[in-house]
Amino acid sequence: MPTIRLASETDVAGWRQAARALRAGQVAPEETLWTVDGAGGDLFGEAGPILPAGRLAADGPAFTVPRDFVELADRVILHRSDERFVLLYRMLWRLAREPHLMRLHSDPDVQKAQHFARAVSQAAHKMKAFVRFRLVTGPDGEEYYVAWFEPAHRVAEVTAPFFARRFASMHFSILTPDACVHWDTQVLAVLPGADPADAPSEDSLEDYWRTYYASIFNPARLKVGAMMKEMPKRYWRNLPEARLIPDLIAQAEARTTTMVRQTPSTPSRRVVAAVHRTLRDAPFDGQGMRSLEEVQVAVQECRRCDLHCDATQGVTGEGPAQARLMLVGEQPGDQEDLAGRPFVGPAGQMLDRALIEAGIARDRAFVTNAVKHFKHELRGKRRIHQTPGAGEVTACRWWLDAERRLIRPRVIVAMGATAALSVFGKPVAIGASRQQALPLPNQAQGVVTYHPAYLLRLPDAQAAAKAYAAFVADLKFAAGLAA
Amino acid sequence: MATLDLKRKLAILSDAAKYDASCASSGGTKRDSLGGKGVGSVDGGMGICHAYAPDGRCISLLKILLTNFCVYDCAYCVNRVSSNTQRARFSVDEVCDLTIGFYKRNYIEGLFLSSGIIRSADYTMEEMVRVARTLREVHDFRGYIHLKVIPEAAPRLVNQAALYADRVSINVELPRDASLAALAPEKDAGGIRKAMGAVRLGVDAGQEKGRKARPPKYAPAGQSTQMIVGADDAPDGEILKRSERLYGAYKLKRVYYSAFSPIPDSTARLPLARPPLVREHRLYQADWLMRFYGFDRAEIIGETEDLELAIDPKLAWALRNRGDFPLDLNTAERERMLRVPGLGVRSVDKMIEVRRFKALRLEDVKRLTRGIEKLKPFIVTADWTPGALTDAADLRERVTPPPQQQSLF
């Protein structure tokens, strides 16, 4: 039985070369033994030729393997199990007859290799997490950061580039029993394993780190199992904070009990007085709205219907207080609700386009909605517009009336049925009432037209173009009345 | 007042920060410190937990307050103005030096900075932004920064915060607006939502594709929030409904649930009993089902109900919907497989690959999952069918895990 000797525990290239040659030579996995240079040859003392992996040359036809096998093998070789080489060779052997082997996740070999690979990835992740550098200052004040670390698997070399990218401007060394990596801000060097004694034994900041660790721990919610699962004991001896753990756990219950038993404290008289003063001096909220700003602030407190519960904010109108033309839409949509401004979403863009075409400057009109809060329902993670009900429109009329009273526009354009219901106080048929000056109180005139969102929803391009032209014509008509 | 040394300040201001559950360093734009004069990298993936405290929580960031002086009087908070806790305040440089010092020793992924409100919301937010700007511009720090946004601060400052930070968060604090009004008189639920809305618009604009002048990265790791569970009477159904709406409206990355924890120097306005920690765990599980397993909140729980504490919400759902089971793992669609209690996304995806080449047998399922016994009543494989087991009257008892004792150490 041939024993294949690899140059090192992580000799990926050697393993690949040997495995390729062995499979080409039809050597079955059961007939191979794998060892590593310096590991003392064959464990069972069996006789057989010892073949240095580097000298095996493939003489059979070349073959390919799935890419994910190669990626898996690269990781599995870093595992500390002695079984890894033969396991991988067995998979390589089987791949010749079972090309789908890598997809059979429940196959015992595949499952074991995946398990090894996951353990290796985890070890690399924990290395990124648990390496603790200590600062060493050289004779000329230059700074070196040195860490001693014992990874669960042989991941020091593959994990080193992570540290180089992260600490690019630092000179650092990570010493491990398997390999040492050094970074001089330019080049990453890998040298043989070292001894813990080679690393510095303290760092002035560790005391601060322990202070932080102890303070951030909440004794009222002890979950030792959860900690142990993620920070296994094998790492503790190289973690400066770990020595605090036993005491923190031991004292947790007593600390919590004391905390809970403490009677609620009485705030200082000075503080109580200050709070009372603030309350007394707070501005008085009057009833009547005297400005659009007051409307904007007051609508945030509106509880006249339930729409405020799920909306971000009440959205009132925008525009000059002396506007002659008032445009009323239905309600704020998703974007308007977030931004707190009317007609900034897709329907707003449609409105802007039509206003330009109708020769109306948006900033000279007052643009608002019949309902001030966004009514919607959740579908999956999206908020979908819902038409407000008559009750909500009526409840919200109070706010539109306040805006109408403050602005006293000559013409009010009700865009869509909801706006018309609010403006006229009764349902109005949009199609039949377009292009007419409808009488309103306070010498104002009303005009009805489509809602810009309706134009967006029309699926037929021809119908949409027709409705859009009508919309622009209605706006022009209104502008003519207001002039 | 005697000046406190830095270590004492660190103790006070990290102790004051520990009631915020979030410590994630996930998301963020992938970057490193190569070619820079400082340190720091972000992988853009799941983030790294550098340590775990005995409370089982991950320590990924240096989570501190800039100061625990506060003019607000929120009943649930240890830093409220009326509390007699010891006060401290870091200088901007002290925070930066601690962050860089810890980072260079690989203790942390970055900084999570929050603060009590001093003078005004704007002043405080400005100080916090100053820390982030100093870290980024003076120290060329490229690690993770999470800033807590003060919702009452000016939108201009919130925007600045989001430009320096990887993640920003605004805590909704309590599931009910009314409780917030009662327990945190200076806070305003509407103001909190407004600030979250503004952040979402900023994040959306930053991610907009096909824009010529790409705006600077705006909180690339998104925003999150925290709700305190058990400080008011809101049942789990109401809490999850609130979360569902928050996810929908503000595209939050995470809603953190924090079981109300007794605080030192408590006030009489708070409930005496604290909720079991498992309640918080069940809420996270239900939240997970909504986000990754295609469940609607209404399927998991009614608005006025609480989640069962003895079993996880997916198992509870399956027990209520036995008509959907057993499910044949060899033919079922992925969406339905994800609803089998005990099957996770990874197991399901592996099974779907395997079954293209061979029929799944019980031993296959066993190798791809943790624990086959709990699964058996709900599944059919090539060599297994549960027969009457799925409808057995004692199924609940069979699949309910025995109550776990707190592990002593």
XYZ file of N, CA, C and O in Angstrom, chain A residues 58-201:
576
model
N 1.226 12.508 -13.181
C 0.107 11.833 -13.824
C 0.498 11.398 -15.223
O 1.023 12.182 -16.000
N 0.251 10.127 -15.527
C 0.525 9.720 -16.892
C -0.745 9.347 -17.644
O -0.711 9.093 -18.832
N -1.877 9.348 -16.945
C -3.128 9.019 -17.625
C -3.704 10.263 -18.298
O -3.085 11.320 -18.304
N -4.877 10.121 -18.891
C -5.514 11.273 -19.524
C -5.934 12.308 -18.467
O -6.262 11.938 -17.343
N -5.901 13.574 -18.859
C -6.331 14.624 -17.941
C -7.834 14.518 -17.714
O -8.553 14.013 -18.573
N -8.319 14.959 -16.573
C -9.762 14.940 -16.329
C -10.152 16.212 -15.580
O -9.316 16.910 -15.015
N -11.419 16.498 -15.633
C -11.880 17.695 -14.923
C -12.765 17.288 -13.750
O -13.322 16.178 -13.721
N -12.872 18.157 -12.799
C -13.773 17.939 -11.662
C -14.598 19.208 -11.481
O -14.193 20.269 -11.921
N -15.761 19.062 -10.817
C -16.574 20.265 -10.603
C -15.802 21.300 -9.789
O -15.047 20.955 -8.888
N -16.040 22.550 -10.147
C -15.360 23.637 -9.475
C -15.629 23.633 -7.967
O -14.735 23.905 -7.156
N -16.867 23.330 -7.572
C -17.151 23.396 -6.130
C -16.417 22.300 -5.346
O -16.201 22.434 -4.153
N -16.007 21.221 -6.049
C -15.180 20.230 -5.349
C -13.819 20.837 -5.018
O -13.305 20.681 -3.910
N -13.232 21.535 -5.984
C -11.919 22.144 -5.756
C -11.998 23.146 -4.605
O -11.163 23.163 -3.689
N -13.058 23.957 -4.615
C -13.208 24.949 -3.545
C -13.386 24.277 -2.184
O -12.828 24.711 -1.179
N -14.161 23.203 -2.201
C -14.376 22.461 -0.954
C -13.057 21.884 -0.459
O -12.701 21.997 0.723
N -12.290 21.252 -1.374
C -11.037 20.595 -0.997
C -10.057 21.606 -0.394
O -9.392 21.323 0.609
N -9.985 22.787 -1.005
C -9.074 23.810 -0.485
C -9.352 24.122 0.977
O -8.440 24.404 1.747
N -10.602 24.073 1.335
C -10.937 24.358 2.741
C -10.749 23.130 3.621
O -10.221 23.213 4.721
N -11.195 21.973 3.120
C -11.158 20.764 3.950
C -9.715 20.427 4.361
O -9.467 19.957 5.469
N -8.763 20.706 3.489
C -7.369 20.378 3.798
C -6.868 21.135 5.025
O -5.977 20.673 5.727
N -7.485 22.271 5.325
C -7.062 23.045 6.489
C -7.618 22.482 7.802
O -7.269 22.944 8.879
N -8.478 21.480 7.712
C -9.069 20.863 8.902
C -8.009 20.029 9.629
O -7.097 19.496 9.005
N -8.134 19.919 10.933
C -7.103 19.184 11.685
C -7.314 17.675 11.669
O -6.492 16.932 12.206
N -8.365 17.180 11.099
C -8.602 15.740 11.097
C -7.584 15.019 10.207
O -7.262 15.470 9.110
N -7.089 13.862 10.680
C -6.140 13.078 9.887
C -6.822 12.435 8.690
O -6.195 11.990 7.752
N -8.121 12.369 8.760
C -8.897 11.655 7.765
C -9.066 12.451 6.469
O -9.527 11.934 5.474
N -8.723 13.751 6.493
C -9.152 14.646 5.422
C -8.599 14.270 4.048
O -9.307 14.357 3.056
N -7.323 13.824 3.987
C -6.729 13.562 2.670
C -7.407 12.384 1.985
O -7.738 12.429 0.809
N -7.600 11.322 2.760
C -8.199 10.146 2.137
C -9.680 10.397 1.825
O -10.196 9.938 0.813
N -10.334 11.171 2.677
C -11.739 11.506 2.420
C -11.865 12.258 1.090
O -12.714 11.931 0.250
N -11.006 13.230 0.898
C -11.069 14.003 -0.344
C -10.711 13.140 -1.547
O -11.313 13.246 -2.613
N -9.699 12.259 -1.344
C -9.337 11.411 -2.480
C -10.477 10.452 -2.819
O -10.753 10.180 -3.981
N -11.172 9.990 -1.781
C -12.303 9.095 -2.031
C -13.392 9.831 -2.836
O -13.996 9.285 -3.741
N -13.600 11.078 -2.505
C -14.608 11.849 -3.266
C -14.150 12.062 -4.706
O -14.944 11.966 -5.644
N -12.873 12.346 -4.859
C -12.348 12.538 -6.209
C -12.518 11.257 -7.031
O -12.903 11.276 -8.198
N -12.249 10.149 -6.379
C -12.390 8.827 -6.998
C -13.839 8.583 -7.414
O -14.145 8.184 -8.530
N -14.741 8.883 -6.496
C -16.160 8.655 -6.782
C -16.686 9.590 -7.859
O -17.609 9.239 -8.594
N -16.134 10.777 -7.940
C -16.610 11.741 -8.949
C -16.473 11.209 -10.369
O -17.225 11.603 -11.264
N -15.516 10.310 -10.579
C -15.346 9.745 -11.915
C -16.611 9.011 -12.344
O -17.022 9.064 -13.500
N -17.266 8.300 -11.381
C -18.466 7.535 -11.713
C -19.750 8.248 -11.321
O -20.824 7.923 -11.818
N -19.620 9.162 -10.383
C -20.819 9.876 -9.905
C -20.616 11.379 -10.107
O -20.277 12.088 -9.152
N -20.815 11.867 -11.322
C -20.538 13.289 -11.583
C -21.387 14.237 -10.740
O -21.021 15.377 -10.546
N -22.537 13.768 -10.215
C -23.403 14.641 -9.417
C -23.102 14.555 -7.933
O -23.852 15.094 -7.123
N -22.033 13.882 -7.580
C -21.761 13.637 -6.165
C -21.861 14.914 -5.318
O -22.422 14.891 -4.224
N -21.344 16.019 -5.840
C -21.329 17.247 -5.033
C -22.734 17.762 -4.714
O -22.912 18.569 -3.812
N -23.714 17.331 -5.495
C -25.089 17.760 -5.234
C -25.772 16.885 -4.176
O -26.797 17.237 -3.648
N -25.191 15.718 -3.908
C -25.831 14.767 -2.977
C -25.436 15.117 -1.547
O -24.638 14.431 -0.913
N -26.027 16.197 -1.031
C -25.615 16.707 0.275
C -25.818 15.716 1.403
O -25.222 15.845 2.450
N -26.679 14.731 1.177
C -26.930 13.796 2.268
C -26.055 12.556 2.177
O -26.164 11.667 2.994
N -25.173 12.485 1.184
C -24.220 11.382 1.098
C -23.236 11.496 2.271
O -22.770 12.590 2.578
N -22.906 10.375 2.943
C -22.040 10.478 4.138
C -20.691 11.167 3.857
O -20.250 11.984 4.662
N -20.041 10.842 2.721
C -18.756 11.493 2.430
C -18.932 12.992 2.212
O -18.190 13.813 2.750
N -19.924 13.328 1.383
C -20.163 14.743 1.075
C -20.501 15.498 2.349
O -19.991 16.579 2.619
N -21.364 14.859 3.152
C -21.792 15.523 4.369
C -20.606 15.773 5.298
O -20.461 16.850 5.872
N -19.730 14.758 5.412
C -18.569 14.917 6.285
C -17.640 16.005 5.749
O -17.177 16.866 6.509
N -17.388 16.005 4.437
C -16.501 17.025 3.865
C -17.101 18.415 4.063
O -16.398 19.363 4.425
N -18.425 18.536 3.872
C -19.063 19.842 4.088
C -18.956 20.266 5.540
O -18.767 21.435 5.854
N -19.086 19.276 6.402
C -18.967 19.545 7.831
C -17.559 20.062 8.157
O -17.392 21.054 8.870
N -16.530 19.393 7.593
C -15.150 19.845 7.795
C -14.971 21.260 7.251
O -14.368 22.123 7.891
N -15.480 21.481 6.051
C -15.299 22.789 5.416
C -15.957 23.886 6.250
O -15.409 24.967 6.426
N -17.133 23.549 6.792
C -17.818 24.555 7.608
C -17.013 24.847 8.879
O -16.885 25.997 9.308
N -16.448 23.784 9.466
C -15.632 23.971 10.673
C -14.431 24.858 10.366
O -14.041 25.700 11.171
N -13.848 24.669 9.183
C -12.692 25.479 8.799
C -13.117 26.941 8.601
O -12.461 27.862 9.107
N -14.234 27.145 7.916
C -14.716 28.522 7.729
C -15.000 29.187 9.064
O -14.710 30.361 9.267
N -15.601 28.398 9.953
C -15.897 28.949 11.276
C -14.619 29.321 12.010
O -14.537 30.375 12.649
N -13.616 28.449 11.907
C -12.341 28.731 12.576
C -11.727 30.010 12.027
O -11.175 30.816 12.779
N -11.842 30.209 10.724
C -11.306 31.436 10.124
C -12.081 32.644 10.642
O -11.499 33.680 10.982
N -13.403 32.483 10.717
C -14.230 33.588 11.217
C -13.870 33.922 12.666
O -13.736 35.083 13.047
N -13.690 32.872 13.478
C -13.352 33.103 14.884
C -11.959 33.724 15.010
O -11.688 34.468 15.947
N -11.095 33.397 14.085
C -9.772 34.024 14.126
C -9.902 35.525 13.881
O -9.297 36.337 14.580
N -10.726 35.898 12.900
C -10.954 37.325 12.656
C -11.508 37.994 13.908
O -11.235 39.150 14.183
N -12.304 37.237 14.664
C -12.965 37.819 15.825
C -12.063 37.870 17.056
O -12.046 38.858 17.770
N -11.311 36.793 17.289
C -10.691 36.622 18.612
C -9.195 36.914 18.671
O -8.591 36.808 19.732
N -8.556 37.221 17.560
C -7.153 37.660 17.654
C -7.142 38.939 18.480
O -7.985 39.820 18.307
N -6.196 39.016 19.422
C -6.061 40.237 20.225
C -4.624 40.726 20.104
O -3.700 40.066 20.568
N -4.457 41.872 19.469
C -3.111 42.424 19.323
C -2.651 43.098 20.608
O -3.455 43.658 21.349
N -1.317 43.033 20.809
C -0.707 43.813 21.893
C 0.334 44.723 21.275
O 1.077 44.313 20.387
N 0.402 45.910 21.791
C 1.288 46.910 21.213
C 2.695 46.786 21.800
O 2.865 46.701 23.012
N 3.677 46.752 20.911
C 5.080 46.749 21.328
C 5.714 47.985 20.695
O 5.570 48.203 19.500
N 6.394 48.780 21.515
C 7.018 49.981 20.964
C 8.512 49.744 20.796
O 9.190 49.307 21.733
N 9.025 50.013 19.615
C 10.434 49.808 19.334
C 11.284 50.933 19.891
O 10.758 51.914 20.421
N 12.620 50.811 19.780
C 13.534 51.809 20.355
C 13.296 53.220 19.801
O 13.470 54.200 20.514
N 12.887 53.319 18.548
C 12.679 54.644 17.979
C 11.209 55.039 17.973
O 10.777 55.883 17.192
N 10.435 54.393 18.835
C 9.026 54.752 18.955
C 8.134 54.110 17.907
O 6.937 54.372 17.868
N 8.693 53.256 17.050
C 7.849 52.637 16.046
C 6.935 51.583 16.707
O 7.304 50.967 17.705
N 5.750 51.450 16.165
C 4.748 50.597 16.801
C 4.580 49.277 16.069
O 4.446 49.248 14.843
N 4.616 48.192 16.831
C 4.331 46.865 16.272
C 3.174 46.271 17.055
O 3.130 46.362 18.271
N 2.265 45.666 16.330
C 1.158 44.994 16.999
C 1.348 43.485 16.835
O 1.493 42.986 15.721
N 1.394 42.782 17.976
C 1.696 41.361 17.937
C 0.606 40.582 18.665
O 0.148 40.997 19.736
N 0.185 39.468 18.087
C -0.842 38.642 18.720
C -0.392 37.192 18.758
O 0.263 36.710 17.832
N -0.753 36.499 19.805
C -0.620 35.049 19.870
C -2.016 34.465 19.744
O -2.934 34.895 20.440
N -2.172 33.515 18.833
C -3.512 32.970 18.622
C -3.427 31.482 18.318
O -2.482 31.021 17.676
N -4.431 30.733 18.805
C -4.465 29.289 18.539
C -5.741 28.948 17.775
O -6.786 28.726 18.385
N -5.654 28.919 16.460
C -6.876 28.662 15.686
C -7.319 27.205 15.798
O -6.493 26.304 15.978
N -8.609 26.989 15.693
C -9.141 25.629 15.815
C -8.663 24.761 14.652
O -8.463 23.561 14.802
N -8.501 25.362 13.489
C -7.953 24.640 12.348
C -6.843 25.477 11.733
O -6.560 26.576 12.207
N -6.200 24.964 10.684
C -4.974 25.624 10.206
C -5.287 26.780 9.249
O -5.000 26.734 8.068
N -5.898 27.802 9.805
C -6.422 28.874 8.964
C -5.582 30.149 8.996
O -5.969 31.155 8.393
N -4.457 30.137 9.697
C -3.689 31.383 9.879
C -3.342 32.018 8.530
O -3.552 33.210 8.322
N -2.813 31.197 7.625
C -2.337 31.764 6.374
C -3.492 32.313 5.518
O -3.390 33.412 4.978
N -4.571 31.542 5.407
C -5.660 32.020 4.543
C -6.395 33.211 5.139
O -7.055 33.968 4.420
N -6.308 33.367 6.452
C -7.024 34.481 7.078
C -6.175 35.748 7.116
O -6.693 36.854 7.299
N -4.866 35.590 6.936
C -3.959 36.737 7.061
C -4.319 37.911 6.141
O -4.273 39.068 6.586
N -4.692 37.672 4.871
C -5.005 38.820 4.015
C -6.127 39.700 4.568
O -6.131 40.910 4.376
N -7.059 39.087 5.288
C -8.119 39.877 5.924
C -7.512 40.928 6.854
O -7.891 42.100 6.836
N -6.538 40.492 7.672
C -5.917 41.420 8.619
C -5.101 42.484 7.893
O -5.055 43.635 8.306
N -4.453 42.081 6.793
C -3.653 43.054 6.035
C -4.549 44.144 5.450
O -4.209 45.326 5.459
N -5.717 43.752 4.937
C -6.632 44.750 4.384
C -7.180 45.661 5.474
O -7.370 46.850 5.273
N -7.430 45.058 6.623
C -8.022 45.838 7.703
C -7.027 46.772 8.367
O -7.345 47.898 8.719
N -5.805 46.252 8.578
C -4.810 47.035 9.318
C -3.662 47.430 8.395
O -2.489 47.293 8.744
N -4.016 47.930 7.221
C -3.020 48.186 6.178
C -1.874 49.074 6.652
O -0.728 48.868 6.261
N -2.153 50.042 7.519
C -1.111 50.992 7.896
C -0.340 50.562 9.148
O 0.489 51.299 9.651
N -0.626 49.369 9.670
C 0.005 48.900 10.911
C 1.035 47.823 10.613
O 0.826 46.987 9.739
N 2.139 47.826 11.365
C 3.022 46.657 11.337
C 2.435 45.644 12.307
O 2.277 45.950 13.481
N 2.117 44.458 11.822
C 1.590 43.471 12.779
C 2.108 42.072 12.503
O 2.554 41.763 11.385
N 2.051 41.249 13.544
C 2.402 39.834 13.432
C 1.361 39.030 14.173
O 0.956 39.403 15.276
N 0.912 37.955 13.538
C 0.031 37.025 14.245
C 0.790 35.712 14.356
O 1.110 35.077 13.345
N 1.085 35.332 15.594
C 1.828 34.100 15.822
C 0.854 32.987 16.176
O -0.020 33.174 17.032
N 1.002 31.847 15.523
C 0.178 30.691 15.878
C 1.080 29.467 15.923
O 2.210 29.514 15.437
N 0.602 28.370 16.476
C 1.444 27.163 16.521
C 1.737 26.623 15.113
O 2.745 25.938 14.922
N 0.872 26.911 14.140
C 1.044 26.335 12.804
C 1.886 27.214 11.896
O 2.681 26.722 11.110
N 1.658 28.509 11.961
C 2.330 29.432 11.056
C 2.254 30.825 11.644
O 1.357 31.123 12.446
N 3.204 31.663 11.263
C 3.177 33.048 11.723
C 3.061 33.939 10.501
O 3.729 33.715 9.496
N 2.228 34.972 10.614
C 2.104 35.891 9.482
C 2.559 37.276 9.928
O 2.293 37.699 11.049
N 3.277 37.932 9.045
C 3.807 39.258 9.353
C 3.420 40.215 8.243
O 3.498 39.875 7.070
N 3.065 41.411 8.623
C 2.673 42.450 7.661
C 3.478 43.703 7.981
O 3.502 44.178 9.109
N 4.166 44.234 6.952
C 5.005 45.423 7.161
C 4.432 46.622 6.432
O 5.164 47.529 6.054
N 3.154 46.648 6.216
C 2.383 47.651 5.475
C 2.494 47.483 3.962
O 1.832 48.191 3.216
N 3.336 46.544 3.516
C 3.477 46.318 2.075
C 3.274 44.853 1.711
O 2.537 44.523 0.801
N 4.006 43.981 2.447
C 4.080 42.583 2.053
C 3.654 41.690 3.215
O 3.980 41.964 4.377
N 2.939 40.656 2.866
C 2.536 39.669 3.858
C 3.527 38.507 3.801
O 3.713 37.901 2.752
N 4.185 38.193 4.925
C 5.145 37.093 4.941
C 4.621 35.987 5.844
O 4.026 36.260 6.884
N 4.797 34.737 5.424
C 4.364 33.605 6.231
C 5.589 32.818 6.660
O 6.391 32.393 5.826
N 5.739 32.626 7.964
C 6.885 31.892 8.505
C 6.364 30.739 9.359
O 5.179 30.687 9.691
N 7.234 29.793 9.735
C 6.774 28.636 10.516
C 6.185 29.038 11.871
O 6.379 30.160 12.330
N 5.508 28.093 12.482
C 4.821 28.307 13.745
C 5.736 28.779 14.863
O 6.952 28.633 14.789
N 5.156 29.360 15.910
C 5.945 29.906 17.002
C 5.418 29.418 18.338
O 4.560 28.533 18.404
N 5.904 30.025 19.379
C 5.620 29.641 20.742
C 4.945 30.821 21.448
O 5.257 31.969 21.150
N 4.025 30.572 22.381
C 3.355 31.713 23.030
C 4.344 32.661 23.699
O 4.074 33.862 23.816
N 5.472 32.124 24.122
C 6.442 32.973 24.821
C 6.992 34.058 23.906
O 7.538 35.060 24.378
N 6.874 33.855 22.578
C 7.404 34.845 21.645
C 6.542 36.105 21.573
O 6.942 37.105 20.995
N 5.342 36.043 22.117
C 4.431 37.184 22.011
C 4.469 38.014 23.292
O 4.764 37.487 24.370
N 4.176 39.310 23.195
C 4.135 40.143 24.403
C 3.015 39.683 25.328
O 2.024 39.109 24.876
N 3.171 39.947 26.619
C 2.221 39.379 27.564
C 1.193 40.376 28.054
O 0.297 40.023 28.808
